[in-house]
Amino acid sequence: MDLTNSIDIRTLRFFISVYNAQNFSNVARKEDVSASMISRTIQQLEDALGQQLFYRNTRAITPTESSGKLFFEYAKRITEQFDEAQKALQDKTIEPSGLVRINAPVFFGQRHIAPWLAGLSERYPKLLIELIQTDEFIDPLRESTDLIFRIGTLTDSSFHARIFATQKYHLAASPQYVAKYGTLDHPTELNQHKCLVYKGFEGPNRWLVRKPDEEWVHYPLTPLLSSNNAESLMTAALHGMGIVLFPDWLIGEALKQGHLIKLLPEYEVAIKSQPQHIAAIYPNVRHPPLNIRVVIDYFAEIYGDTPYWQN
């Protein structure tokens, strides 16, 4: 007969409590049962496992060095997984509600979050949404933010991230500009052209260029126009003022419609040598709140495995 079939979650919880308290009576009072019942349950567990889990004497109940301590780790893991499964199943019957606070970069938020909020609200009508947009770093633990959409290199292990895409960049100019000033045959020609450069709180973007699988090369240039407003630079580029280097999510639609022309298409371009991920970031907890999970899942569904702005 396989006695392990008689081991249930309640037995494991009793074992964990005894392991931590090292006393049958204290656990019994907490669980509102008799001390003899706790003792009998532990004895049955030891019989089922064929192992002694505790040393017993008149003063203390001590876990055995080998079996007791080893089984504690497994029992704790099993009960934690059971609690997670129970919570996940309960969440399926609970409707997301209350306030979810979202922080996002200004222009990414305008183009790829705000347009989809109506659909999110329709799907979860009891969900209240706060959207704050800033390009500066936000600490969610200090700023009372539930979910941060960020673009960059992910390094902080204290946060969990759901990556939606790796950002790609394009070098582009309007058809009017190309007709007037010509295209580029090599990156060294950039300093001979009129360049429009984004200047954020870290300073002007560096323009990096490389052939696929080669090293990045920084091409210094003197911008005709620099601005901390990407939309203004886009407007200037669309009116033929110069060349921009922008991410796919910002410039992709203008390229598809022919309002801008991709330059140096055989090269890769970027502003940083490390991959820049578009991700949703939240505190690294074992079981994130339902409101956070449904918002992340919603935008993962909207963006797709390959984000729509890269198609």
mmCIF file of C-alpha atoms in Angstrom:
data_model
loop_
_atom_site.group_PDB
_atom_site.id
_atom_site.type_symbol
_atom_site.label_atom_id
_atom_site.label_comp_id
_atom_site.label_asym_id
_atom_site.label_seq_id
_atom_site.Cartn_x
_atom_site.Cartn_y
_atom_site.Cartn_z
ATOM 1 C CA MET A 1 0.000 0.000 0.000
ATOM 2 C CA ASP A 2 1.332 3.427 -0.956
ATOM 3 C CA LEU A 3 0.828 5.469 2.211
ATOM 4 C CA THR A 4 1.950 8.684 0.479
ATOM 5 C CA ASN A 5 -1.545 8.839 -1.036
ATOM 6 C CA SER A 6 -2.796 9.795 2.435
ATOM 7 C CA ILE A 7 -0.611 12.938 2.616
ATOM 8 C CA ASP A 8 -2.717 16.014 1.960
ATOM 9 C CA ILE A 9 -2.143 19.778 1.977
ATOM 10 C CA ARG A 10 -3.466 20.138 5.531
ATOM 11 C CA THR A 11 -0.929 17.583 6.752
ATOM 12 C CA LEU A 12 1.871 19.492 5.030
ATOM 13 C CA ARG A 13 0.703 22.760 6.604
ATOM 14 C CA PHE A 14 0.704 21.123 10.058
ATOM 15 C CA PHE A 15 4.224 19.821 9.416
ATOM 16 C CA ILE A 16 5.481 23.281 8.364
ATOM 17 C CA SER A 17 3.909 24.885 11.446
ATOM 18 C CA VAL A 18 5.494 22.307 13.763
ATOM 19 C CA TYR A 19 8.838 22.727 12.016
ATOM 20 C CA ASN A 20 8.732 26.497 12.597
ATOM 21 C CA ALA A 21 7.282 26.421 16.123
ATOM 22 C CA GLN A 22 9.060 23.233 17.319
ATOM 23 C CA ASN A 23 6.112 22.697 19.636
ATOM 24 C CA PHE A 24 2.884 20.686 19.229
ATOM 25 C CA SER A 25 0.858 22.710 21.744
ATOM 26 C CA ASN A 26 1.557 26.082 20.127
ATOM 27 C CA VAL A 27 0.493 24.771 16.720
ATOM 28 C CA ALA A 28 -2.608 23.159 18.222
ATOM 29 C CA ARG A 29 -3.727 26.444 19.788
ATOM 30 C CA LYS A 30 -3.169 28.275 16.537
ATOM 31 C CA GLU A 31 -5.104 25.688 14.523
ATOM 32 C CA ASP A 32 -7.798 25.246 17.217
ATOM 33 C CA VAL A 33 -7.259 21.489 17.465
ATOM 34 C CA SER A 34 -5.819 19.220 20.171
ATOM 35 C CA ALA A 35 -2.080 18.732 20.621
ATOM 36 C CA SER A 36 -2.623 14.980 20.376
ATOM 37 C CA MET A 37 -4.227 15.448 16.968
ATOM 38 C CA ILE A 38 -1.165 17.384 15.737
ATOM 39 C CA SER A 39 1.168 14.765 17.172
ATOM 40 C CA ARG A 40 -0.832 11.946 15.568
ATOM 41 C CA THR A 41 -0.796 13.733 12.169
ATOM 42 C CA ILE A 42 2.988 14.112 12.276
ATOM 43 C CA GLN A 43 3.391 10.450 13.279
ATOM 44 C CA GLN A 44 1.197 9.374 10.348
ATOM 45 C CA LEU A 45 3.252 11.571 8.013
ATOM 46 C CA GLU A 46 6.473 9.948 9.233
ATOM 47 C CA ASP A 47 4.936 6.491 8.777
ATOM 48 C CA ALA A 48 3.842 7.370 5.241
ATOM 49 C CA LEU A 49 7.305 8.621 4.314
ATOM 50 C CA GLY A 50 9.186 5.952 6.246
ATOM 51 C CA GLN A 51 11.377 8.662 7.733
ATOM 52 C CA GLN A 52 11.742 10.304 11.142
ATOM 53 C CA LEU A 53 11.121 14.019 10.709
ATOM 54 C CA PHE A 54 11.471 15.209 14.315
ATOM 55 C CA TYR A 55 13.382 14.324 17.464
ATOM 56 C CA ARG A 56 11.005 14.469 20.425
ATOM 57 C CA ASN A 57 11.812 15.074 24.081
ATOM 58 C CA THR A 58 10.119 16.736 27.046
ATOM 59 C CA ARG A 59 11.586 20.163 26.269
ATOM 60 C CA ALA A 60 11.504 20.500 22.488
ATOM 61 C CA ILE A 61 10.635 19.016 19.139
ATOM 62 C CA THR A 62 13.633 19.333 16.820
ATOM 63 C CA PRO A 63 13.688 18.627 13.064
ATOM 64 C CA THR A 64 16.014 15.808 12.100
ATOM 65 C CA GLU A 65 19.081 17.071 10.314
ATOM 66 C CA SER A 66 18.620 15.015 7.171
ATOM 67 C CA SER A 67 14.990 14.043 6.597
ATOM 68 C CA GLY A 68 13.198 16.795 8.546
ATOM 69 C CA LYS A 69 15.087 19.712 7.028
ATOM 70 C CA LEU A 70 15.020 18.219 3.534
ATOM 71 C CA PHE A 71 11.286 17.503 3.606
ATOM 72 C CA PHE A 72 10.574 21.009 4.920
ATOM 73 C CA GLU A 73 11.942 22.576 1.710
ATOM 74 C CA TYR A 74 9.737 20.336 -0.445
ATOM 75 C CA ALA A 75 6.667 20.816 1.738
ATOM 76 C CA LYS A 76 7.070 24.590 1.658
ATOM 77 C CA ARG A 77 7.429 24.550 -2.128
ATOM 78 C CA ILE A 78 4.360 22.318 -2.567
ATOM 79 C CA THR A 79 2.134 24.489 -0.348
ATOM 80 C CA GLU A 80 3.339 27.696 -2.036
ATOM 81 C CA GLN A 81 2.551 26.237 -5.465
ATOM 82 C CA PHE A 82 -0.855 25.100 -4.235
ATOM 83 C CA ASP A 83 -1.565 28.622 -2.902
ATOM 84 C CA GLU A 84 -0.521 30.124 -6.252
ATOM 85 C CA ALA A 85 -2.744 27.719 -8.167
ATOM 86 C CA GLN A 86 -5.667 28.456 -5.844
ATOM 87 C CA LYS A 87 -5.202 32.210 -6.252
ATOM 88 C CA ALA A 88 -4.915 31.911 -10.024
ATOM 89 C CA LEU A 89 -8.160 29.940 -10.172
ATOM 90 C CA GLN A 90 -9.886 32.419 -7.877
ATOM 91 C CA ASP A 91 -8.711 35.277 -10.102
ATOM 92 C CA LYS A 92 -10.583 33.709 -13.006
ATOM 93 C CA THR A 93 -13.822 34.365 -11.162
ATOM 94 C CA ILE A 94 -12.865 37.894 -10.071
ATOM 95 C CA GLU A 95 -13.354 40.864 -12.349
ATOM 96 C CA PRO A 96 -10.458 43.344 -12.469
ATOM 97 C CA SER A 97 -11.514 46.532 -10.692
ATOM 98 C CA GLY A 98 -10.172 49.610 -8.983
ATOM 99 C CA LEU A 99 -7.287 51.828 -9.980
ATOM 100 C CA VAL A 100 -4.275 50.700 -12.020
ATOM 101 C CA ARG A 101 -1.552 53.329 -12.349
ATOM 102 C CA ILE A 102 0.494 53.241 -15.553
ATOM 103 C CA ASN A 103 3.601 55.240 -16.423
ATOM 104 C CA ALA A 104 4.940 55.425 -19.981
ATOM 105 C CA PRO A 105 7.304 57.423 -22.226
ATOM 106 C CA VAL A 106 5.571 60.467 -23.674
ATOM 107 C CA PHE A 107 5.432 59.635 -27.368
ATOM 108 C CA PHE A 108 5.228 55.876 -27.049
ATOM 109 C CA GLY A 109 2.300 56.432 -24.707
ATOM 110 C CA GLN A 110 0.592 58.753 -27.159
ATOM 111 C CA ARG A 111 1.000 56.421 -30.128
ATOM 112 C CA HIS A 112 0.840 52.908 -28.705
ATOM 113 C CA ILE A 113 -0.917 53.038 -25.344
ATOM 114 C CA ALA A 114 -3.533 55.804 -25.362
ATOM 115 C CA PRO A 115 -5.219 54.645 -28.622
ATOM 116 C CA TRP A 116 -5.872 51.221 -27.080
ATOM 117 C CA LEU A 117 -7.182 52.306 -23.677
ATOM 118 C CA ALA A 118 -10.781 52.463 -24.878
ATOM 119 C CA GLY A 119 -10.606 48.754 -25.722
ATOM 120 C CA LEU A 120 -9.046 47.983 -22.344
ATOM 121 C CA SER A 121 -11.815 49.887 -20.575
ATOM 122 C CA GLU A 122 -14.508 48.147 -22.607
ATOM 123 C CA ARG A 123 -13.060 44.740 -21.725
ATOM 124 C CA TYR A 124 -12.730 45.572 -18.011
ATOM 125 C CA PRO A 125 -15.374 48.225 -17.257
ATOM 126 C CA LYS A 126 -14.655 48.261 -13.505
ATOM 127 C CA LEU A 127 -10.987 49.088 -14.068
ATOM 128 C CA LEU A 128 -9.944 52.702 -13.436
ATOM 129 C CA ILE A 129 -6.858 53.855 -15.343
ATOM 130 C CA GLU A 130 -4.306 56.511 -14.491
ATOM 131 C CA LEU A 131 -1.750 57.206 -17.250
ATOM 132 C CA ILE A 132 1.243 59.395 -16.424
ATOM 133 C CA GLN A 133 3.709 60.048 -19.249
ATOM 134 C CA THR A 134 7.328 61.006 -18.716
ATOM 135 C CA ASP A 135 10.632 60.085 -20.315
ATOM 136 C CA GLU A 136 12.509 60.181 -17.016
ATOM 137 C CA PHE A 137 13.294 57.128 -14.890
ATOM 138 C CA ILE A 138 10.518 56.222 -12.474
ATOM 139 C CA ASP A 139 10.921 54.041 -9.375
ATOM 140 C CA PRO A 140 7.515 52.312 -8.994
ATOM 141 C CA LEU A 141 8.109 51.697 -5.300
ATOM 142 C CA ARG A 142 8.503 55.427 -4.629
ATOM 143 C CA GLU A 143 6.180 56.916 -7.206
ATOM 144 C CA SER A 144 3.113 54.765 -6.395
ATOM 145 C CA THR A 145 3.064 53.346 -9.922
ATOM 146 C CA ASP A 146 1.752 49.850 -10.627
ATOM 147 C CA LEU A 147 3.109 49.333 -14.132
ATOM 148 C CA ILE A 148 5.822 51.091 -16.129
ATOM 149 C CA PHE A 149 6.210 50.896 -19.897
ATOM 150 C CA ARG A 150 9.882 51.544 -20.596
ATOM 151 C CA ILE A 151 12.316 51.402 -23.483
ATOM 152 C CA GLY A 152 15.918 50.571 -22.701
ATOM 153 C CA THR A 153 18.375 47.941 -21.495
ATOM 154 C CA LEU A 154 16.871 45.810 -18.727
ATOM 155 C CA THR A 155 19.304 45.391 -15.838
ATOM 156 C CA ASP A 156 17.471 45.808 -12.504
ATOM 157 C CA SER A 157 16.682 42.387 -11.019
ATOM 158 C CA SER A 158 14.386 43.920 -8.373
ATOM 159 C CA PHE A 159 11.772 44.378 -11.114
ATOM 160 C CA HIS A 160 10.079 41.868 -13.340
ATOM 161 C CA ALA A 161 9.679 42.716 -17.031
ATOM 162 C CA ARG A 162 7.402 41.512 -19.811
ATOM 163 C CA ILE A 163 9.272 42.240 -23.031
ATOM 164 C CA PHE A 164 7.065 43.121 -25.989
ATOM 165 C CA ALA A 165 9.754 43.811 -28.589
ATOM 166 C CA THR A 166 13.323 44.840 -29.295
ATOM 167 C CA GLN A 167 13.375 48.382 -30.630
ATOM 168 C CA LYS A 168 14.766 48.930 -34.131
ATOM 169 C CA TYR A 169 15.930 52.241 -35.554
ATOM 170 C CA HIS A 170 15.772 53.773 -39.017
ATOM 171 C CA LEU A 171 17.605 56.633 -40.659
ATOM 172 C CA ALA A 172 15.177 58.577 -42.858
ATOM 173 C CA ALA A 173 14.371 61.798 -44.666
ATOM 174 C CA SER A 174 11.436 63.108 -46.694
ATOM 175 C CA PRO A 175 11.201 62.699 -50.483
ATOM 176 C CA GLN A 176 11.591 66.505 -50.789
ATOM 177 C CA TYR A 177 14.857 66.421 -48.861
ATOM 178 C CA VAL A 178 16.231 63.488 -50.901
ATOM 179 C CA ALA A 179 15.256 65.202 -54.157
ATOM 180 C CA LYS A 180 17.061 68.389 -53.096
ATOM 181 C CA TYR A 181 20.131 67.059 -51.282
ATOM 182 C CA GLY A 182 20.456 63.479 -52.503
ATOM 183 C CA THR A 183 20.740 60.201 -50.622
ATOM 184 C CA LEU A 184 23.685 58.701 -48.731
ATOM 185 C CA ASP A 185 26.081 56.069 -50.055
ATOM 186 C CA HIS A 186 28.134 55.751 -46.849
ATOM 187 C CA PRO A 187 27.722 56.796 -43.182
ATOM 188 C CA THR A 188 30.733 59.125 -43.431
ATOM 189 C CA GLU A 189 28.538 61.392 -45.561
ATOM 190 C CA LEU A 190 26.252 62.148 -42.605
ATOM 191 C CA ASN A 191 28.298 65.192 -41.554
ATOM 192 C CA GLN A 192 27.663 66.660 -45.007
ATOM 193 C CA HIS A 193 23.889 66.521 -44.510
ATOM 194 C CA LYS A 194 21.337 68.388 -42.446
ATOM 195 C CA CYS A 195 20.642 66.233 -39.392
ATOM 196 C CA LEU A 196 17.842 66.606 -36.854
ATOM 197 C CA VAL A 197 18.850 65.161 -33.474
ATOM 198 C CA TYR A 198 16.810 64.316 -30.390
ATOM 199 C CA LYS A 199 18.267 65.829 -27.212
ATOM 200 C CA GLY A 200 16.909 64.313 -24.004
ATOM 201 C CA PHE A 201 17.883 64.653 -20.353
ATOM 202 C CA GLU A 202 20.989 62.507 -21.055
ATOM 203 C CA GLY A 203 22.093 64.851 -23.846
ATOM 204 C CA PRO A 204 21.963 64.544 -27.658
ATOM 205 C CA ASN A 205 21.491 61.057 -29.081
ATOM 206 C CA ARG A 206 24.587 59.460 -30.510
ATOM 207 C CA TRP A 207 24.158 58.131 -34.047
ATOM 208 C CA LEU A 208 25.665 54.656 -34.329
ATOM 209 C CA VAL A 209 25.941 52.776 -37.620
ATOM 210 C CA ARG A 210 27.256 49.341 -38.553
ATOM 211 C CA LYS A 211 27.090 46.622 -41.143
ATOM 212 C CA PRO A 212 25.201 43.560 -39.786
ATOM 213 C CA ASP A 213 27.280 41.578 -37.259
ATOM 214 C CA GLU A 214 30.074 44.177 -37.242
ATOM 215 C CA GLU A 215 31.074 46.678 -34.557
ATOM 216 C CA TRP A 216 29.098 49.858 -33.998
ATOM 217 C CA VAL A 217 30.717 53.070 -35.234
ATOM 218 C CA HIS A 218 29.785 56.463 -33.790
ATOM 219 C CA TYR A 219 29.541 59.220 -36.396
ATOM 220 C CA PRO A 220 29.763 62.625 -34.686
ATOM 221 C CA LEU A 221 27.758 65.370 -36.343
ATOM 222 C CA THR A 222 26.642 68.942 -35.811
ATOM 223 C CA PRO A 223 22.834 68.991 -35.895
ATOM 224 C CA LEU A 224 20.980 71.604 -37.879
ATOM 225 C CA LEU A 225 18.195 71.181 -35.335
ATOM 226 C CA SER A 226 18.198 69.532 -31.912
ATOM 227 C CA SER A 227 15.128 69.241 -29.722
ATOM 228 C CA ASN A 228 13.803 67.385 -26.692
ATOM 229 C CA ASN A 229 10.526 66.898 -28.558
ATOM 230 C CA ALA A 230 10.513 63.961 -30.965
ATOM 231 C CA GLU A 231 7.223 65.034 -32.537
ATOM 232 C CA SER A 232 8.718 68.422 -33.465
ATOM 233 C CA LEU A 233 11.705 66.726 -35.084
ATOM 234 C CA MET A 234 9.371 64.415 -36.995
ATOM 235 C CA THR A 235 7.358 67.398 -38.233
ATOM 236 C CA ALA A 236 10.522 69.150 -39.367
ATOM 237 C CA ALA A 237 11.716 66.008 -41.176
ATOM 238 C CA LEU A 238 8.349 65.539 -42.900
ATOM 239 C CA HIS A 239 8.631 69.112 -44.194
ATOM 240 C CA GLY A 240 12.025 68.410 -45.733
ATOM 241 C CA MET A 241 14.309 70.041 -43.174
ATOM 242 C CA GLY A 242 16.690 67.126 -42.680
ATOM 243 C CA ILE A 243 17.501 63.549 -41.677
ATOM 244 C CA VAL A 244 16.265 61.864 -38.486
ATOM 245 C CA LEU A 245 17.250 58.673 -36.684
ATOM 246 C CA PHE A 246 14.187 57.340 -34.898
ATOM 247 C CA PRO A 247 12.774 54.044 -33.566
ATOM 248 C CA ASP A 248 10.429 51.886 -35.605
ATOM 249 C CA TRP A 249 7.380 52.553 -33.398
ATOM 250 C CA LEU A 250 7.717 56.308 -34.045
ATOM 251 C CA ILE A 251 8.739 56.363 -37.688
ATOM 252 C CA GLY A 252 7.295 53.138 -39.101
ATOM 253 C CA GLU A 253 3.957 54.543 -40.289
ATOM 254 C CA ALA A 254 5.627 57.459 -42.109
ATOM 255 C CA LEU A 255 7.915 54.999 -43.905
ATOM 256 C CA LYS A 256 4.984 52.753 -44.911
ATOM 257 C CA GLN A 257 3.067 55.716 -46.317
ATOM 258 C CA GLY A 258 6.086 57.061 -48.212
ATOM 259 C CA HIS A 259 6.188 60.309 -46.254
ATOM 260 C CA LEU A 260 9.750 59.416 -45.268
ATOM 261 C CA ILE A 261 12.373 57.396 -47.148
ATOM 262 C CA LYS A 262 14.742 54.977 -45.408
ATOM 263 C CA LEU A 263 18.418 55.866 -45.882
ATOM 264 C CA LEU A 264 21.387 53.487 -45.764
ATOM 265 C CA PRO A 265 19.024 50.465 -45.710
ATOM 266 C CA GLU A 266 21.950 48.017 -45.900
ATOM 267 C CA TYR A 267 23.239 49.275 -42.538
ATOM 268 C CA GLU A 268 21.930 48.924 -38.996
ATOM 269 C CA VAL A 269 21.505 52.143 -37.007
ATOM 270 C CA ALA A 270 20.967 52.818 -33.308
ATOM 271 C CA ILE A 271 21.557 55.324 -30.524
ATOM 272 C CA LYS A 272 23.049 52.769 -28.076
ATOM 273 C CA SER A 273 25.166 49.691 -28.640
ATOM 274 C CA GLN A 274 23.084 47.535 -26.243
ATOM 275 C CA PRO A 275 19.672 46.191 -27.371
ATOM 276 C CA GLN A 276 16.801 48.456 -26.360
ATOM 277 C CA HIS A 277 13.733 46.520 -25.230
ATOM 278 C CA ILE A 278 10.154 47.745 -25.090
ATOM 279 C CA ALA A 279 8.810 46.241 -21.888
ATOM 280 C CA ALA A 280 6.270 46.504 -19.105
ATOM 281 C CA ILE A 281 8.007 46.611 -15.723
ATOM 282 C CA TYR A 282 6.590 45.936 -12.263
ATOM 283 C CA PRO A 283 7.978 44.981 -8.832
ATOM 284 C CA ASN A 284 9.410 41.473 -8.764
ATOM 285 C CA VAL A 285 6.750 39.625 -6.782
ATOM 286 C CA ARG A 286 5.834 35.939 -7.016
ATOM 287 C CA HIS A 287 2.184 36.589 -7.849
ATOM 288 C CA PRO A 288 1.551 40.056 -9.368
ATOM 289 C CA PRO A 289 -1.882 41.631 -8.785
ATOM 290 C CA LEU A 290 -4.685 40.766 -11.164
ATOM 291 C CA ASN A 291 -5.006 44.350 -12.444
ATOM 292 C CA ILE A 292 -1.351 44.379 -13.537
ATOM 293 C CA ARG A 293 -1.584 40.980 -15.200
ATOM 294 C CA VAL A 294 -4.670 41.791 -17.262
ATOM 295 C CA VAL A 295 -3.182 45.085 -18.504
ATOM 296 C CA ILE A 296 0.064 43.373 -19.553
ATOM 297 C CA ASP A 297 -1.805 40.515 -21.248
ATOM 298 C CA TYR A 298 -4.063 42.987 -23.044
ATOM 299 C CA PHE A 299 -1.180 44.959 -24.544
ATOM 300 C CA ALA A 300 0.726 41.764 -25.393
ATOM 301 C CA GLU A 301 -2.353 40.714 -27.374
ATOM 302 C CA ILE A 302 -2.650 44.133 -29.045
ATOM 303 C CA TYR A 303 1.022 44.405 -29.996
ATOM 304 C CA GLY A 304 1.328 40.802 -31.181
ATOM 305 C CA ASP A 305 4.316 38.437 -31.254
ATOM 306 C CA THR A 306 5.823 40.743 -33.875
ATOM 307 C CA PRO A 307 4.601 44.241 -32.968
ATOM 308 C CA TYR A 308 2.278 45.751 -35.532
ATOM 309 C CA TRP A 309 4.617 48.730 -36.025
ATOM 310 C CA GLN A 310 7.324 46.331 -37.305
ATOM 311 C CA ASN A 311 5.090 44.617 -39.887
#
